[in-house]
Amino acid sequence: MKSESLARTVWHPATSLALALCIALVAFVPWAAMSHGRFAPLFLTLIPGSLAVWAGPPVFARWLRGMAIAWLPLAVSMLLVHGLFYPEGIDVLWSWGWLRVTREGWLFGAGLAARFALAVSGIVLASALHSAADLARGLEQSGLPLRWTYPLRATIGLLPAARRRATAIQDAQAARGLAAGSLFQRVRALPPRIVPFAVGLLSEADVRAQALALRGMDSAVRPTSIAPWTDSSRQRMLRRALIGGGLLVLVLSHALLAGIAVRALSGR
Amino acid sequence: MSTSQEPSQGNRSASRMSALVTAAILINLAGGEIVSVLRLPVYGDSVGTVVAGALGGPLTGAFAGALTNIVWSLLGRPGAAAFAITAAAIGMIAGISAQRGWLRTPPRVAVTGLITGVLAAVISAPIATYVYGGVTGGGTDAVVAFFRGMGASILEASLGQGIVSDPLDKLVTFLLAWLVLRAMPRHLLLRYPGGTLFDRADPEAIVDA
């Protein structure tokens, strides 16, 4: 397990996920409608960044790497697409054929990139603090029904083996001459790769269902977990406050903006 | 308990549905990777969702679709969670289609896939517009840029991109799911509530190509 002992034992994975949800909700406050608010999300991203620093250099390094993977390519796309193709733009800075670099387009793209940075920063922090399997188990421990959380946890656990099998099937089919070539050949190569893989997984699912039933999954009593996280009433309250607070801020900010718009229209 | 059930009845126990959803998510994740290795112009990441919908019903399909996107978000693609609604809709449509017999023959499967693709595009467009400003970081951004260059609004460009790419993807996805259901052993099919709809021994059910 990759997370540090402090984060693992003191900070419950479900609390990290509640914080991630709260941050994602706050990211969708209409920042661009506020004066100088367009880039506020970028500054707010410093909050999860600071938490990552507080959790230790390995967590911060994982957070930075996660942000680079999850945010950077999308931010570049947002800047390029809206920077170069923004028909609503008036203030043209440069143009060449279809390409029109407008001030409004760049600002819009940059604002979107800033918002997306904040939106993903929380879940990236959760992933830097805990492994995906721990996050799924944390959800299970937080009281969500087993039929919701088991597939999450099981998928993450079984994924490496499933990938190995998919690769083995692909290698076997390639050895029989079903290798990539023209588009038609590649389309023809698709069913022999996916169908045996899927049928194999569904056969195993049958055995797994019987095992789960024998272990009491269909009974009303929840099995006891031996996961080592500390979950306290304070953390449970914090989780409710984070999710409730995030929702409240989002709804109020949009209602306020709608009220201002209605007043402006009626005053015209 | 599932082991005591008659196979022909199929059952909706938590254990059976959880195992089916787990397999569906794994098929989705690996399916997307296989399609990517073959460099095909489709996503191929909802074959499992369609299979789960067909075997377990609309709610199981919706659950498998939504959970796939949540797993992706936990595995380093946080933006995928926003499209969980679209993925759930695909699973639900697959379940309803199977129950109404629209997944029995390849032509019906193809038409259902195309219609699902259009619906998926319609559902995805407002999400892509609101959450991402129409840009999702994939190769399809070039299509969005093209429509924006033509003067379309962000919503129109997102919808245009979806209409260009989703129907073909869902056509391929539904046909692949049909092949999977056709290749499943009979005893396995009949363990699920929707399995009888694809039982080759039943003259009313699935028809060979």
Tab-separated table of C-alpha atoms in Angstrom:
chain	number	residue	atom	x	y	z
A	1	MET	CA	0.000	0.000	0.000
A	2	LYS	CA	1.373	3.327	-1.021
A	3	SER	CA	-0.094	5.811	1.419
A	4	GLU	CA	1.822	7.002	4.433
A	5	SER	CA	0.987	5.607	7.847
A	6	LEU	CA	-0.384	8.904	9.204
A	7	ALA	CA	-2.698	9.430	6.261
A	8	ARG	CA	-3.730	5.777	6.294
A	9	THR	CA	-4.611	5.496	9.940
A	10	VAL	CA	-5.756	8.994	10.918
A	11	TRP	CA	-7.430	10.235	7.759
A	12	HIS	CA	-10.207	7.879	6.646
A	13	PRO	CA	-10.370	7.274	2.861
A	14	ALA	CA	-14.089	8.182	2.837
A	15	THR	CA	-13.157	11.591	4.333
A	16	SER	CA	-10.680	12.117	1.484
A	17	LEU	CA	-13.434	11.291	-1.016
A	18	ALA	CA	-15.885	13.652	0.740
A	19	LEU	CA	-13.254	16.416	0.542
A	20	ALA	CA	-12.744	15.611	-3.166
A	21	LEU	CA	-16.492	15.882	-3.790
A	22	CYS	CA	-16.686	19.163	-1.867
A	23	ILE	CA	-13.787	20.636	-3.888
A	24	ALA	CA	-15.348	19.457	-7.173
A	25	LEU	CA	-18.673	21.096	-6.214
A	26	VAL	CA	-16.958	24.379	-5.280
A	27	ALA	CA	-15.143	24.325	-8.646
A	28	PHE	CA	-18.503	24.717	-10.392
A	29	VAL	CA	-19.430	27.910	-8.579
A	30	PRO	CA	-19.883	30.498	-11.394
A	31	TRP	CA	-16.451	32.021	-10.812
A	32	ALA	CA	-16.230	33.594	-14.263
A	33	ALA	CA	-19.304	35.727	-13.515
A	34	MET	CA	-17.530	37.407	-10.573
A	35	SER	CA	-15.178	40.282	-11.208
A	36	HIS	CA	-11.602	38.872	-11.329
A	37	GLY	CA	-13.067	35.529	-10.283
A	38	ARG	CA	-12.125	33.600	-13.425
A	39	PHE	CA	-8.793	32.434	-12.024
A	40	ALA	CA	-9.892	32.063	-8.402
A	41	PRO	CA	-10.156	28.251	-8.777
A	42	LEU	CA	-6.461	28.111	-9.622
A	43	PHE	CA	-5.637	29.775	-6.297
A	44	LEU	CA	-8.061	27.487	-4.461
A	45	THR	CA	-6.149	24.528	-5.951
A	46	LEU	CA	-3.404	25.551	-3.527
A	47	ILE	CA	-5.568	24.180	-0.667
A	48	PRO	CA	-5.407	20.500	-1.740
A	49	GLY	CA	-1.823	21.169	-2.833
A	50	SER	CA	-0.972	22.381	0.685
A	51	LEU	CA	-2.661	19.327	2.201
A	52	ALA	CA	-0.488	17.159	-0.035
A	53	VAL	CA	2.609	19.024	1.161
A	54	TRP	CA	1.472	18.541	4.774
A	55	ALA	CA	1.041	14.797	4.190
A	56	GLY	CA	4.683	14.501	3.168
A	57	PRO	CA	6.981	14.731	0.113
A	58	PRO	CA	5.963	11.330	-1.406
A	59	VAL	CA	2.266	12.319	-1.288
A	60	PHE	CA	3.043	15.747	-2.756
A	61	ALA	CA	5.096	14.120	-5.550
A	62	ARG	CA	2.205	11.754	-6.321
A	63	TRP	CA	-0.232	14.677	-6.267
A	64	LEU	CA	1.903	16.686	-8.703
A	65	ARG	CA	2.278	13.678	-11.003
A	66	GLY	CA	-1.471	12.978	-10.826
A	67	MET	CA	-2.288	16.601	-11.668
A	68	ALA	CA	0.136	16.531	-14.588
A	69	ILE	CA	-1.559	13.415	-16.001
A	70	ALA	CA	-5.185	14.341	-15.262
A	71	TRP	CA	-5.125	18.089	-15.832
A	72	LEU	CA	-2.272	19.157	-18.132
A	73	PRO	CA	-3.358	17.519	-21.446
A	74	LEU	CA	-6.926	18.733	-20.988
A	75	ALA	CA	-5.786	22.244	-20.055
A	76	VAL	CA	-3.653	22.401	-23.223
A	77	SER	CA	-6.651	21.210	-25.298
A	78	MET	CA	-8.929	23.802	-23.676
A	79	LEU	CA	-6.461	26.599	-24.388
A	80	LEU	CA	-5.832	25.515	-27.977
A	81	VAL	CA	-9.442	24.845	-29.001
A	82	HIS	CA	-10.925	27.937	-27.367
A	83	GLY	CA	-7.865	30.075	-28.006
A	84	LEU	CA	-7.952	29.388	-31.749
A	85	PHE	CA	-11.650	28.687	-32.406
A	86	TYR	CA	-13.885	31.059	-30.494
A	87	PRO	CA	-16.447	32.543	-32.881
A	88	GLU	CA	-17.962	34.701	-30.105
A	89	GLY	CA	-14.618	36.521	-29.708
A	90	ILE	CA	-14.496	40.208	-30.740
A	91	ASP	CA	-10.994	41.341	-29.777
A	92	VAL	CA	-8.923	39.552	-32.461
A	93	LEU	CA	-5.226	39.349	-31.569
A	94	TRP	CA	-4.117	37.346	-34.619
A	95	SER	CA	-5.834	35.564	-37.491
A	96	TRP	CA	-4.877	33.220	-40.304
A	97	GLY	CA	-7.639	31.604	-42.351
A	98	TRP	CA	-9.978	29.795	-39.974
A	99	LEU	CA	-7.688	30.364	-37.016
A	100	ARG	CA	-8.592	33.456	-34.988
A	101	VAL	CA	-6.808	34.087	-31.729
A	102	THR	CA	-9.147	36.222	-29.651
A	103	ARG	CA	-8.690	37.663	-26.195
A	104	GLU	CA	-12.094	36.361	-25.125
A	105	GLY	CA	-11.244	32.865	-26.385
A	106	TRP	CA	-7.975	32.697	-24.461
A	107	LEU	CA	-9.636	34.006	-21.313
A	108	PHE	CA	-12.475	31.497	-21.659
A	109	GLY	CA	-10.050	28.595	-22.242
A	110	ALA	CA	-7.826	29.672	-19.350
A	111	GLY	CA	-10.850	30.025	-17.044
A	112	LEU	CA	-12.028	26.528	-17.952
A	113	ALA	CA	-8.543	25.118	-17.361
A	114	ALA	CA	-8.389	26.861	-13.957
A	115	ARG	CA	-11.802	25.435	-12.977
A	116	PHE	CA	-10.851	21.950	-14.098
A	117	ALA	CA	-7.610	22.158	-12.073
A	118	LEU	CA	-9.659	22.736	-8.924
A	119	ALA	CA	-12.300	20.148	-9.877
A	120	VAL	CA	-9.761	17.313	-10.176
A	121	SER	CA	-7.319	18.435	-7.473
A	122	GLY	CA	-9.365	16.834	-4.669
A	123	ILE	CA	-9.721	13.401	-6.237
A	124	VAL	CA	-6.041	13.484	-7.241
A	125	LEU	CA	-5.225	14.230	-3.585
A	126	ALA	CA	-7.391	11.299	-2.472
A	127	SER	CA	-5.557	9.053	-4.963
A	128	ALA	CA	-2.186	10.356	-3.718
A	129	LEU	CA	-3.119	9.664	-0.087
A	130	HIS	CA	-4.715	6.244	-0.561
A	131	SER	CA	-4.541	3.437	-3.107
A	132	ALA	CA	-7.633	2.936	-5.298
A	133	ALA	CA	-8.383	-0.309	-3.414
A	134	ASP	CA	-8.251	1.550	-0.059
A	135	LEU	CA	-10.611	4.238	-1.380
A	136	ALA	CA	-13.099	1.572	-2.452
A	137	ARG	CA	-12.773	-0.222	0.905
A	138	GLY	CA	-13.169	3.105	2.700
A	139	LEU	CA	-16.476	3.667	0.931
A	140	GLU	CA	-17.542	0.187	1.993
A	141	GLN	CA	-16.638	0.951	5.615
A	142	SER	CA	-18.464	4.264	5.552
A	143	GLY	CA	-21.777	2.418	5.399
A	144	LEU	CA	-22.600	2.261	1.698
A	145	PRO	CA	-24.360	-0.973	0.667
A	146	LEU	CA	-22.056	-3.864	-0.192
A	147	ARG	CA	-23.673	-4.378	-3.583
A	148	TRP	CA	-22.492	-0.859	-4.489
A	149	THR	CA	-18.994	-1.060	-3.091
A	150	TYR	CA	-18.043	-4.685	-3.827
A	151	PRO	CA	-17.830	-4.197	-7.634
A	152	LEU	CA	-15.592	-1.143	-7.094
A	153	ARG	CA	-13.212	-2.965	-4.790
A	154	ALA	CA	-13.253	-6.225	-6.755
A	155	THR	CA	-12.648	-4.487	-10.086
A	156	ILE	CA	-9.606	-2.655	-8.788
A	157	GLY	CA	-8.242	-5.892	-7.304
A	158	LEU	CA	-8.914	-7.993	-10.410
A	159	LEU	CA	-7.833	-5.436	-13.009
A	160	PRO	CA	-4.133	-6.468	-13.253
A	161	ALA	CA	-5.074	-10.133	-13.834
A	162	ALA	CA	-7.750	-9.146	-16.367
A	163	ARG	CA	-5.234	-6.986	-18.234
A	164	ARG	CA	-2.750	-9.875	-18.315
A	165	ARG	CA	-5.406	-12.160	-19.756
A	166	ALA	CA	-6.455	-9.601	-22.385
A	167	THR	CA	-2.799	-9.253	-23.405
A	168	ALA	CA	-2.399	-13.046	-23.600
A	169	ILE	CA	-5.486	-13.333	-25.844
A	170	GLN	CA	-4.236	-10.494	-28.035
A	171	ASP	CA	-0.798	-12.127	-28.340
A	172	ALA	CA	-2.390	-15.484	-29.199
A	173	GLN	CA	-4.595	-13.929	-31.883
A	174	ALA	CA	-1.665	-11.970	-33.268
A	175	ALA	CA	0.364	-15.196	-33.462
A	176	ARG	CA	-2.449	-16.678	-35.591
A	177	GLY	CA	-2.136	-13.838	-38.047
A	178	LEU	CA	-4.861	-11.577	-36.666
A	179	ALA	CA	-2.417	-8.732	-36.326
A	180	ALA	CA	-3.065	-5.074	-36.991
A	181	GLY	CA	-2.987	-4.032	-40.634
A	182	SER	CA	-5.547	-2.159	-42.684
A	183	LEU	CA	-8.637	-0.735	-40.972
A	184	PHE	CA	-10.729	-3.672	-42.254
A	185	GLN	CA	-8.231	-6.196	-40.822
A	186	ARG	CA	-8.192	-4.391	-37.500
A	187	VAL	CA	-12.016	-4.360	-37.329
A	188	ARG	CA	-12.028	-8.107	-38.104
A	189	ALA	CA	-9.474	-8.670	-35.339
A	190	LEU	CA	-11.729	-7.068	-32.714
A	191	PRO	CA	-14.323	-9.836	-31.986
A	192	PRO	CA	-11.737	-12.653	-31.590
A	193	ARG	CA	-10.010	-10.503	-28.971
A	194	ILE	CA	-12.992	-9.245	-26.996
A	195	VAL	CA	-15.473	-12.152	-27.130
A	196	PRO	CA	-13.322	-14.912	-25.512
A	197	PHE	CA	-12.066	-12.438	-22.930
A	198	ALA	CA	-15.607	-11.350	-22.004
A	199	VAL	CA	-17.033	-14.894	-21.922
A	200	GLY	CA	-14.140	-15.957	-19.670
A	201	LEU	CA	-14.881	-13.134	-17.235
A	202	LEU	CA	-18.609	-13.925	-17.229
A	203	SER	CA	-17.854	-17.599	-16.489
A	204	GLU	CA	-15.733	-16.524	-13.526
A	205	ALA	CA	-18.503	-14.169	-12.424
A	206	ASP	CA	-20.757	-17.199	-12.021
A	207	VAL	CA	-18.281	-18.877	-9.668
A	208	ARG	CA	-17.676	-15.569	-7.869
A	209	ALA	CA	-21.420	-15.075	-7.332
A	210	GLN	CA	-21.671	-18.469	-5.647
A	211	ALA	CA	-18.660	-17.689	-3.451
A	212	LEU	CA	-20.130	-14.323	-2.458
A	213	ALA	CA	-23.469	-15.929	-1.618
A	214	LEU	CA	-21.712	-18.515	0.565
A	215	ARG	CA	-19.863	-15.703	2.352
A	216	GLY	CA	-23.185	-14.118	3.249
A	217	MET	CA	-23.404	-11.219	0.822
A	218	ASP	CA	-27.128	-11.784	0.374
A	219	SER	CA	-27.782	-11.665	4.111
A	220	ALA	CA	-28.922	-8.503	5.857
A	221	VAL	CA	-25.977	-8.555	8.300
A	222	ARG	CA	-22.863	-6.639	7.193
A	223	PRO	CA	-19.559	-8.479	7.511
A	224	THR	CA	-17.021	-6.985	9.922
A	225	SER	CA	-14.063	-5.227	8.301
A	226	ILE	CA	-10.505	-5.511	9.555
A	227	ALA	CA	-9.295	-2.371	7.767
A	228	PRO	CA	-7.033	-0.338	10.037
A	229	TRP	CA	-8.439	3.166	9.556
A	230	THR	CA	-9.639	5.213	12.429
A	231	ASP	CA	-13.140	6.465	11.825
A	232	SER	CA	-14.521	8.771	14.459
A	233	SER	CA	-17.773	10.633	14.929
A	234	ARG	CA	-15.800	13.826	14.152
A	235	GLN	CA	-14.740	12.483	10.769
A	236	ARG	CA	-18.280	11.341	10.030
A	237	MET	CA	-19.541	14.837	10.896
A	238	LEU	CA	-16.773	16.392	8.804
A	239	ARG	CA	-17.793	14.258	5.813
A	240	ARG	CA	-21.427	15.390	6.102
A	241	ALA	CA	-20.329	19.023	6.513
A	242	LEU	CA	-18.022	18.847	3.471
A	243	ILE	CA	-20.659	17.387	1.162
A	244	GLY	CA	-23.512	19.527	2.542
A	245	GLY	CA	-21.356	22.675	2.542
A	246	GLY	CA	-20.153	22.074	-1.020
A	247	LEU	CA	-23.723	21.568	-2.257
A	248	LEU	CA	-24.926	24.651	-0.381
A	249	VAL	CA	-22.186	26.889	-1.807
A	250	LEU	CA	-22.882	25.625	-5.337
A	251	VAL	CA	-26.669	26.058	-5.142
A	252	LEU	CA	-26.503	29.469	-3.394
A	253	SER	CA	-23.945	30.873	-5.854
A	254	HIS	CA	-26.028	29.840	-8.866
A	255	ALA	CA	-29.246	31.119	-7.237
A	256	LEU	CA	-27.528	34.450	-6.488
A	257	LEU	CA	-26.336	34.728	-10.081
A	258	ALA	CA	-29.810	33.884	-11.414
A	259	GLY	CA	-31.328	36.513	-9.068
A	260	ILE	CA	-28.890	39.166	-10.311
A	261	ALA	CA	-29.678	38.252	-13.933
A	262	VAL	CA	-33.464	38.427	-13.334
A	263	ARG	CA	-33.105	41.803	-11.592
A	264	ALA	CA	-30.967	43.146	-14.436
A	265	LEU	CA	-33.538	41.983	-17.011
A	266	SER	CA	-36.531	43.387	-15.129
A	267	GLY	CA	-34.750	46.733	-14.580
A	268	ARG	CA	-34.162	47.119	-18.312
B	1	MET	CA	-28.921	-18.234	-2.149
B	2	SER	CA	-27.951	-18.359	-5.795
B	3	THR	CA	-26.602	-21.907	-5.613
B	4	SER	CA	-30.000	-23.259	-4.615
B	5	GLN	CA	-31.866	-21.520	-7.419
B	6	GLU	CA	-33.037	-23.356	-10.505
B	7	PRO	CA	-30.789	-22.071	-13.290
B	8	SER	CA	-33.707	-21.509	-15.641
B	9	GLN	CA	-35.289	-18.996	-13.243
B	10	GLY	CA	-32.266	-16.708	-13.133
B	11	ASN	CA	-31.973	-14.561	-10.025
B	12	ARG	CA	-31.321	-11.028	-8.950
B	13	SER	CA	-29.501	-11.708	-5.696
B	14	ALA	CA	-26.964	-9.104	-4.592
B	15	SER	CA	-24.141	-11.634	-4.999
B	16	ARG	CA	-25.057	-12.521	-8.613
B	17	MET	CA	-25.641	-8.932	-9.700
B	18	SER	CA	-22.445	-7.715	-7.976
B	19	ALA	CA	-20.395	-10.410	-9.718
B	20	LEU	CA	-22.025	-9.541	-13.064
B	21	VAL	CA	-21.351	-5.813	-12.602
B	22	THR	CA	-17.711	-6.538	-11.661
B	23	ALA	CA	-17.236	-8.607	-14.831
B	24	ALA	CA	-18.960	-5.890	-16.879
B	25	ILE	CA	-16.637	-3.169	-15.579
B	26	LEU	CA	-13.572	-5.315	-16.305
B	27	ILE	CA	-14.861	-5.972	-19.855
B	28	ASN	CA	-15.369	-2.208	-20.306
B	29	LEU	CA	-11.889	-1.306	-19.070
B	30	ALA	CA	-10.087	-3.994	-21.083
B	31	GLY	CA	-12.353	-3.471	-24.119
B	32	GLY	CA	-11.320	0.174	-24.279
B	33	GLU	CA	-7.664	-0.831	-24.102
B	34	ILE	CA	-8.016	-3.532	-26.811
B	35	VAL	CA	-9.717	-1.039	-29.148
B	36	SER	CA	-6.992	1.483	-28.430
B	37	VAL	CA	-4.253	-1.105	-29.226
B	38	LEU	CA	-6.008	-1.854	-32.552
B	39	ARG	CA	-6.148	1.899	-33.308
B	40	LEU	CA	-9.846	1.819	-34.211
B	41	PRO	CA	-11.859	5.065	-34.409
B	42	VAL	CA	-14.283	3.952	-31.658
B	43	TYR	CA	-14.156	3.859	-27.837
B	44	GLY	CA	-15.307	0.241	-27.328
B	45	ASP	CA	-15.515	0.843	-23.590
B	46	SER	CA	-19.151	-0.061	-22.933
B	47	VAL	CA	-19.465	-3.647	-24.212
B	48	GLY	CA	-19.700	-4.868	-20.602
B	49	THR	CA	-22.359	-2.281	-19.782
B	50	VAL	CA	-24.556	-3.549	-22.644
B	51	VAL	CA	-24.012	-7.187	-21.597
B	52	ALA	CA	-24.893	-6.322	-17.974
B	53	GLY	CA	-28.035	-4.479	-19.093
B	54	ALA	CA	-29.110	-7.371	-21.319
B	55	LEU	CA	-28.534	-10.039	-18.648
B	56	GLY	CA	-29.382	-8.187	-15.435
B	57	GLY	CA	-31.951	-5.661	-16.615
B	58	PRO	CA	-31.947	-1.857	-17.047
B	59	LEU	CA	-30.933	-0.983	-13.480
B	60	THR	CA	-28.008	-3.412	-13.454
B	61	GLY	CA	-26.870	-2.030	-16.813
B	62	ALA	CA	-27.140	1.539	-15.545
B	63	PHE	CA	-25.215	0.629	-12.404
B	64	ALA	CA	-22.439	-1.106	-14.394
B	65	GLY	CA	-22.106	1.910	-16.689
B	66	ALA	CA	-21.977	4.494	-13.907
B	67	LEU	CA	-19.556	2.443	-11.790
B	68	THR	CA	-17.193	1.993	-14.759
B	69	ASN	CA	-16.751	5.755	-14.953
B	70	ILE	CA	-16.281	6.020	-11.190
B	71	VAL	CA	-13.569	3.329	-11.324
B	72	TRP	CA	-11.864	5.283	-14.109
B	73	SER	CA	-11.949	8.405	-11.974
B	74	LEU	CA	-10.292	6.492	-9.111
B	75	LEU	CA	-7.668	5.095	-11.500
B	76	GLY	CA	-6.355	8.466	-12.690
B	77	ARG	CA	-8.990	9.772	-15.116
B	78	PRO	CA	-10.995	12.009	-12.753
B	79	GLY	CA	-12.918	13.682	-15.561
B	80	ALA	CA	-14.621	10.392	-16.465
B	81	ALA	CA	-16.961	10.685	-13.461
B	82	ALA	CA	-18.842	13.517	-15.175
B	83	PHE	CA	-19.982	11.131	-17.921
B	84	ALA	CA	-21.295	8.515	-15.478
B	85	ILE	CA	-24.823	9.684	-16.352
B	86	THR	CA	-24.276	8.914	-20.043
B	87	ALA	CA	-22.780	5.519	-19.216
B	88	ALA	CA	-25.757	4.755	-16.958
B	89	ALA	CA	-28.163	5.747	-19.730
B	90	ILE	CA	-26.418	3.359	-22.170
B	91	GLY	CA	-26.804	0.481	-19.694
B	92	MET	CA	-30.428	1.342	-19.077
B	93	ILE	CA	-31.209	1.537	-22.806
B	94	ALA	CA	-29.454	-1.830	-23.323
B	95	GLY	CA	-31.592	-3.398	-20.585
B	96	ILE	CA	-34.859	-1.991	-21.942
B	97	SER	CA	-33.878	-2.959	-25.506
B	98	ALA	CA	-33.149	-6.537	-24.459
B	99	GLN	CA	-36.462	-6.807	-22.597
B	100	ARG	CA	-38.358	-5.579	-25.663
B	101	GLY	CA	-36.578	-8.031	-27.961
B	102	TRP	CA	-34.573	-5.413	-29.838
B	103	LEU	CA	-31.326	-7.325	-29.309
B	104	ARG	CA	-32.429	-10.598	-30.917
B	105	THR	CA	-31.146	-10.284	-34.485
B	106	PRO	CA	-28.043	-8.491	-35.833
B	107	PRO	CA	-30.042	-5.918	-37.857
B	108	ARG	CA	-32.122	-5.004	-34.779
B	109	VAL	CA	-28.971	-4.879	-32.667
B	110	ALA	CA	-27.326	-2.543	-35.202
B	111	VAL	CA	-30.328	-0.184	-35.295
B	112	THR	CA	-30.554	-0.177	-31.466
B	113	GLY	CA	-26.826	0.602	-31.298
B	114	LEU	CA	-27.172	3.513	-33.710
B	115	ILE	CA	-30.168	4.946	-31.816
B	116	THR	CA	-28.336	4.528	-28.494
B	117	GLY	CA	-25.373	6.396	-30.002
B	118	VAL	CA	-27.566	9.350	-30.922
B	119	LEU	CA	-29.158	9.364	-27.450
B	120	ALA	CA	-25.718	9.133	-25.818
B	121	ALA	CA	-24.575	12.121	-27.873
B	122	VAL	CA	-27.650	14.110	-26.814
B	123	ILE	CA	-27.057	13.276	-23.121
B	124	SER	CA	-23.284	13.891	-23.277
B	125	ALA	CA	-23.389	17.240	-25.071
B	126	PRO	CA	-24.705	19.376	-22.158
B	127	ILE	CA	-22.304	17.609	-19.738
B	128	ALA	CA	-19.322	18.188	-22.020
B	129	THR	CA	-20.401	21.810	-22.513
B	130	TYR	CA	-20.918	22.623	-18.844
B	131	VAL	CA	-18.049	20.637	-17.324
B	132	TYR	CA	-15.368	20.896	-20.026
B	133	GLY	CA	-16.464	23.702	-22.330
B	134	GLY	CA	-16.849	21.025	-25.027
B	135	VAL	CA	-13.200	19.900	-24.888
B	136	THR	CA	-12.468	16.485	-23.396
B	137	GLY	CA	-8.760	16.076	-24.157
B	138	GLY	CA	-9.247	13.303	-26.737
B	139	GLY	CA	-8.850	13.099	-30.497
B	140	THR	CA	-12.500	14.110	-30.894
B	141	ASP	CA	-11.530	17.652	-29.816
B	142	ALA	CA	-10.488	18.198	-33.441
B	143	VAL	CA	-14.147	17.661	-34.456
B	144	VAL	CA	-15.257	20.172	-31.790
B	145	ALA	CA	-12.668	22.656	-33.103
B	146	PHE	CA	-13.961	22.094	-36.652
B	147	PHE	CA	-17.564	22.856	-35.659
B	148	ARG	CA	-16.456	25.865	-33.591
B	149	GLY	CA	-14.485	27.084	-36.599
B	150	MET	CA	-17.721	26.855	-38.605
B	151	GLY	CA	-19.359	29.191	-36.084
B	152	ALA	CA	-21.278	26.655	-33.954
B	153	SER	CA	-21.904	27.349	-30.264
B	154	ILE	CA	-20.126	25.100	-27.736
B	155	LEU	CA	-23.296	23.045	-27.167
B	156	GLU	CA	-23.860	22.650	-30.914
B	157	ALA	CA	-20.201	21.708	-31.467
B	158	SER	CA	-20.330	19.127	-28.627
B	159	LEU	CA	-23.551	17.679	-30.005
B	160	GLY	CA	-22.089	17.609	-33.523
B	161	GLN	CA	-18.996	15.812	-32.265
B	162	GLY	CA	-21.167	13.287	-30.414
B	163	ILE	CA	-23.376	12.667	-33.449
B	164	VAL	CA	-20.254	12.098	-35.576
B	165	SER	CA	-18.540	9.627	-33.219
B	166	ASP	CA	-21.104	8.014	-30.862
B	167	PRO	CA	-23.487	6.166	-33.245
B	168	LEU	CA	-20.615	4.277	-34.918
B	169	ASP	CA	-19.112	3.462	-31.517
B	170	LYS	CA	-22.403	2.172	-30.118
B	171	LEU	CA	-23.133	0.209	-33.307
B	172	VAL	CA	-19.829	-1.644	-32.852
B	173	THR	CA	-20.368	-1.941	-29.076
B	174	PHE	CA	-23.866	-3.439	-29.364
B	175	LEU	CA	-22.770	-5.906	-32.067
B	176	LEU	CA	-19.804	-6.993	-29.916
B	177	ALA	CA	-22.097	-7.392	-26.884
B	178	TRP	CA	-24.491	-9.481	-28.999
B	179	LEU	CA	-21.567	-11.717	-30.046
B	180	VAL	CA	-20.602	-12.122	-26.382
B	181	LEU	CA	-24.175	-13.075	-25.417
B	182	ARG	CA	-24.325	-15.497	-28.334
B	183	ALA	CA	-21.038	-17.122	-27.306
B	184	MET	CA	-22.078	-17.625	-23.666
B	185	PRO	CA	-22.827	-21.224	-22.622
B	186	ARG	CA	-26.557	-21.856	-22.127
B	187	HIS	CA	-26.273	-22.826	-18.450
B	188	LEU	CA	-24.504	-19.507	-17.790
B	189	LEU	CA	-27.052	-17.425	-19.701
B	190	LEU	CA	-29.942	-18.944	-17.790
B	191	ARG	CA	-28.481	-17.921	-14.444
B	192	TYR	CA	-29.492	-14.308	-15.202
B	193	PRO	CA	-32.994	-12.841	-15.400
B	194	GLY	CA	-32.438	-11.640	-18.971
B	195	GLY	CA	-30.603	-14.779	-20.093
B	196	THR	CA	-33.712	-16.533	-21.450
B	197	LEU	CA	-34.026	-13.767	-24.045
B	198	PHE	CA	-30.770	-14.997	-25.607
B	199	ASP	CA	-31.329	-18.744	-25.169
B	200	ARG	CA	-30.696	-20.360	-28.543
B	201	ALA	CA	-32.832	-23.366	-27.571
B	202	ASP	CA	-35.842	-21.054	-27.377
B	203	PRO	CA	-37.242	-20.445	-30.900
B	204	GLU	CA	-38.564	-17.059	-29.755
B	205	ALA	CA	-35.148	-15.905	-28.622
B	206	ILE	CA	-31.885	-15.076	-30.369
B	207	VAL	CA	-31.550	-15.700	-34.138
B	208	ASP	CA	-28.263	-16.664	-35.750
B	209	ALA	CA	-26.708	-14.302	-38.254
